[in-house]
Coordinates of N, CA and C in Angstrom, one line a residue:
Q816 N 0.8 -1.1 -0.1 CA -0.2 0.1 0.0 C 0.6 1.3 0.0
V817 N 2.0 1.2 -0.1 CA 2.9 2.3 -0.1 C 3.5 2.5 -1.3
T818 N 4.0 3.7 -1.9 CA 4.9 4.0 -2.8 C 6.1 4.8 -2.4
F819 N 7.0 4.6 -2.5 CA 8.2 5.7 -2.4 C 8.6 6.2 -3.9
V820 N 8.7 7.5 -3.8 CA 9.4 8.3 -4.7 C 10.5 8.7 -4.6
L821 N 11.6 8.7 -5.3 CA 13.1 8.9 -5.3 C 13.2 10.3 -6.4
F822 N 13.4 11.3 -6.0 CA 13.1 12.7 -7.0 C 14.1 13.5 -6.7
A823 N 14.9 14.0 -7.9 CA 15.8 15.1 -7.7 C 15.1 16.0 -8.7
E824 N 15.2 17.6 -8.3 CA 14.7 18.3 -8.8 C 15.3 19.0 -10.2
M825 N 16.6 18.8 -10.2 CA 17.3 18.8 -11.3 C 18.0 17.9 -11.8
G826 N 18.8 17.8 -13.0 CA 20.1 17.0 -13.2 C 21.4 17.9 -13.6
R827 N 22.1 17.3 -14.2 CA 23.5 17.8 -14.1 C 23.8 17.7 -16.3
A828 N 24.2 18.8 -16.0 CA 24.4 18.8 -17.9 C 25.5 17.7 -18.5
P829 N 25.4 17.0 -19.3 CA 26.0 16.2 -20.2 C 27.0 16.5 -20.6
T830 N 27.4 17.9 -20.6 CA 29.1 18.2 -20.8 C 29.6 19.0 -19.7
L831 N 30.8 18.9 -19.7 CA 31.6 19.9 -18.7 C 31.6 21.2 -19.1
N832 N 31.6 22.2 -18.4 CA 31.4 23.7 -18.7 C 32.9 24.2 -18.8
L833 N 33.4 25.3 -18.8 CA 34.7 26.0 -19.2 C 35.5 25.8 -17.7
Y834 N 34.8 25.6 -16.9 CA 35.8 25.3 -15.8 C 35.9 23.6 -15.3
G835 N 35.5 22.7 -16.0 CA 35.4 21.7 -15.8 C 34.5 20.9 -14.9
G836 N 33.4 21.5 -14.9 CA 32.1 21.3 -13.5 C 31.2 21.0 -14.5
K837 N 29.7 20.7 -13.8 CA 28.6 20.3 -14.3 C 28.0 21.4 -14.0
D838 N 26.8 22.0 -15.0 CA 25.9 22.8 -14.7 C 24.8 21.9 -14.5
H839 N 23.6 22.7 -13.9 CA 22.4 22.4 -13.3 C 21.7 22.1 -15.2
W840 N 20.6 20.9 -15.1 CA 20.3 21.0 -16.2 C 18.9 20.3 -15.8
T841 N 17.6 20.8 -16.7 CA 16.5 20.7 -16.7 C 15.9 19.3 -17.2
T842 N 16.7 18.2 -17.2 CA 16.2 17.0 -17.2 C 16.8 16.2 -16.0
A843 N 15.4 15.4 -15.3 CA 16.0 15.1 -14.1 C 15.4 13.7 -13.9
S844 N 15.7 12.9 -13.1 CA 15.1 11.5 -13.0 C 14.0 11.3 -11.6
A845 N 13.4 10.3 -11.7 CA 12.6 9.7 -10.6 C 12.7 8.3 -10.7
M846 N 12.3 7.9 -9.4 CA 12.2 6.2 -9.1 C 11.0 6.3 -8.7
L847 N 10.3 5.4 -8.3 CA 9.1 5.1 -8.0 C 9.1 3.1 -7.8
I848 N 8.7 3.1 -6.3 CA 8.8 2.0 -6.1 C 7.7 1.7 -5.0
G849 N 7.1 0.5 -5.2 CA 5.9 0.0 -4.3 C 4.8 -0.4 -4.9
A850 N 3.7 -0.3 -4.3 CA 2.5 -0.5 -4.5 C 2.1 0.0 -5.9
G851 N 1.6 -0.7 -6.7 CA 0.9 -0.6 -8.3 C 1.8 0.1 -9.2
I852 N 3.0 0.1 -8.8 CA 4.0 0.5 -10.0 C 4.6 -0.9 -10.7
R853 N 4.6 -1.0 -12.0 CA 5.4 -1.9 -12.6 C 7.0 -1.8 -12.4
G854 N 7.3 -2.9 -11.8 CA 9.0 -2.9 -11.2 C 10.0 -3.4 -13.1
G855 N 11.0 -2.9 -12.7 CA 11.7 -3.4 -13.6 C 11.9 -2.6 -15.1
H856 N 11.3 -2.0 -15.3 CA 11.3 -1.0 -16.3 C 11.9 0.3 -16.3
A857 N 12.3 1.2 -17.3 CA 12.5 2.3 -17.4 C 11.8 3.0 -18.4
F858 N 11.5 4.2 -18.2 CA 10.6 5.1 -19.2 C 11.1 6.0 -19.3
G859 N 11.2 7.0 -20.7 CA 11.1 8.0 -21.0 C 12.4 7.7 -22.1
A860 N 12.8 8.6 -22.8 CA 14.2 9.1 -23.3 C 14.8 10.2 -23.4
L861 N 16.1 10.2 -24.1 CA 16.7 11.2 -24.4 C 17.4 11.5 -25.6
D862 N 17.2 12.9 -26.0 CA 17.4 13.2 -27.5 C 19.2 13.3 -27.6
D863 N 19.5 13.6 -29.0 CA 20.8 13.4 -28.9 C 21.9 14.7 -28.3
Q864 N 21.1 15.5 -27.7 CA 21.6 16.6 -26.8 C 21.2 16.3 -25.3
A865 N 20.7 15.2 -25.1 CA 20.4 14.9 -23.8 C 19.5 15.5 -22.9
R866 N 17.9 16.0 -23.9 CA 17.2 16.5 -23.5 C 15.9 15.6 -23.6
G867 N 14.9 15.6 -22.4 CA 14.0 14.6 -22.7 C 13.1 14.7 -23.7
S868 N 13.0 13.8 -24.4 CA 12.3 13.4 -25.2 C 10.7 13.4 -25.4
K869 N 9.6 13.3 -26.4 CA 8.4 13.2 -25.9 C 8.0 11.9 -25.7
I870 N 7.2 11.5 -25.2 CA 6.8 10.2 -24.7 C 5.4 10.1 -25.2
D871 N 5.4 8.4 -25.3 CA 3.8 8.3 -25.2 C 3.4 7.8 -23.7
L872 N 2.5 8.4 -23.2 CA 2.5 7.8 -21.7 C 1.7 6.9 -21.4
S873 N 1.0 5.9 -22.3 CA 0.8 4.7 -22.1 C 1.7 3.6 -22.3
T874 N 2.8 3.6 -22.9 CA 3.8 3.2 -23.4 C 5.3 3.3 -22.5
G875 N 5.1 4.8 -22.1 CA 6.5 5.1 -21.8 C 7.8 5.2 -22.7
Q876 N 7.1 4.9 -24.0 CA 8.7 4.9 -25.2 C 8.4 6.2 -25.8
A877 N 9.5 6.6 -26.3 CA 9.9 7.9 -27.2 C 9.0 7.7 -28.1
S878 N 8.3 9.0 -28.3 CA 7.4 9.1 -29.9 C 7.0 10.7 -29.9
S879 N 7.4 11.0 -31.0 CA 7.4 12.3 -31.7 C 5.8 13.0 -31.5
S880 N 4.9 12.0 -31.5 CA 3.5 13.0 -31.3 C 3.2 12.6 -29.9
G881 N 4.1 12.1 -28.7 CA 3.6 12.0 -27.3 C 3.9 13.2 -26.9
D882 N 3.6 13.2 -25.5 CA 4.1 14.2 -24.3 C 4.9 14.7 -24.0
T883 N 5.5 15.6 -23.6 CA 6.8 15.9 -22.8 C 6.4 15.6 -21.2
F884 N 7.2 14.9 -20.5 CA 7.0 14.4 -19.5 C 7.3 15.2 -18.7
G885 N 6.6 15.9 -17.6 CA 6.8 17.0 -16.5 C 6.6 16.6 -15.3
A886 N 6.4 17.6 -14.3 CA 5.9 17.5 -12.8 C 4.7 17.2 -13.2
K887 N 3.7 17.8 -13.2 CA 2.1 17.7 -13.5 C 2.3 16.3 -14.0
N888 N 2.6 15.7 -14.7 CA 2.6 14.4 -15.2 C 2.7 13.6 -14.2
L889 N 4.0 13.9 -13.3 CA 4.2 13.1 -12.0 C 3.5 12.9 -11.1
G890 N 2.8 14.2 -10.5 CA 1.6 14.4 -10.0 C 0.4 13.6 -10.3
A891 N 0.1 13.8 -11.8 CA -1.0 12.9 -12.0 C -0.7 11.5 -11.8
T892 N 0.3 10.9 -11.9 CA 0.5 9.6 -11.8 C 0.4 9.2 -10.2
L893 N 0.9 10.2 -9.4 CA 0.9 9.6 -8.1 C -0.6 10.0 -7.6
L894 N -1.3 10.7 -8.2 CA -2.8 10.8 -7.6 C -3.4 9.8 -7.9
A895 N -3.1 9.2 -9.2 CA -4.0 8.0 -10.1 C -3.8 6.7 -9.1
L896 N -2.1 6.6 -8.7 CA -2.2 5.4 -7.9 C -2.9 5.8 -6.7
G897 N -3.1 6.8 -6.0 CA -3.7 6.4 -4.8 C -5.0 6.8 -5.1
D898 N -5.6 6.3 -6.6 CA -7.3 6.2 -6.6 C -7.6 7.4 -6.6
V899 N -7.4 8.4 -6.7 CA -7.6 10.0 -6.7 C -7.3 10.4 -8.4
D900 N -8.9 10.8 -9.0 CA -8.9 11.0 -10.5 C -7.9 12.5 -10.2
P901 N -6.9 12.6 -11.5 CA -5.8 13.7 -11.6 C -6.9 14.7 -12.2
E902 N -7.4 14.6 -13.1 CA -8.0 15.4 -13.9 C -8.9 16.4 -12.9
R903 N -9.2 15.7 -11.5 CA -9.9 17.0 -10.6 C -8.4 18.0 -10.0
Y904 N -7.7 17.8 -10.2 CA -6.8 18.8 -9.2 C -5.8 18.8 -10.4
I905 N -5.2 18.3 -11.4 CA -4.1 18.4 -12.0 C -4.6 18.2 -13.4
Q906 N -4.8 19.1 -14.6 CA -4.9 19.0 -15.6 C -4.0 18.7 -16.6
S907 N -3.7 17.2 -16.5 CA -2.4 16.5 -16.8 C -2.8 15.1 -17.0
A908 N -2.2 14.3 -17.7 CA -2.3 12.8 -17.9 C -1.0 12.3 -16.9
P909 N -1.5 11.1 -16.4 CA -0.9 10.3 -15.6 C 0.2 9.4 -16.8
L910 N 1.6 9.2 -16.1 CA 2.1 7.8 -17.0 C 1.6 6.5 -16.7
T911 N 0.4 6.0 -17.4 CA 0.0 4.7 -17.3 C 0.8 3.8 -17.3
A912 N 1.8 3.9 -17.9 CA 2.6 2.9 -18.1 C 3.6 2.5 -17.1
V913 N 3.9 3.1 -16.0 CA 4.5 2.8 -15.1 C 3.4 2.0 -13.9
M914 N 2.2 1.9 -14.3 CA 1.1 1.6 -13.7 C 0.7 -0.1 -13.7
E915 N 0.8 -0.7 -12.8 CA 0.3 -2.2 -12.8 C -1.1 -2.0 -13.2
G916 N -1.7 -2.8 -14.1 CA -2.8 -2.9 -14.1 C -3.6 -2.3 -15.2
F917 N -2.6 -1.1 -16.3 CA -3.0 -0.1 -16.5 C -2.7 -0.7 -18.2

């Protein structure tokens, strides 16, 4: 009955800056573990410049006709996992690919 969310609010740039360090990056990762989660899968994709690609929310695979996955989608996914209609609170669709039984 518990789902854990491990999330970073930002990522690190895929290349080094002028000082040999890494800058902040707009693409981040999240890991969902627990009740209602399809385990053993990775969803999403990066383009050739390491930016998040559009994905099909039902499969989690890259799709040029898909959606850009963002914070609202993550929130909608968590609400749906808690059996709450995300449309009532967030006008965004959940990533059903990550959810068991969808």
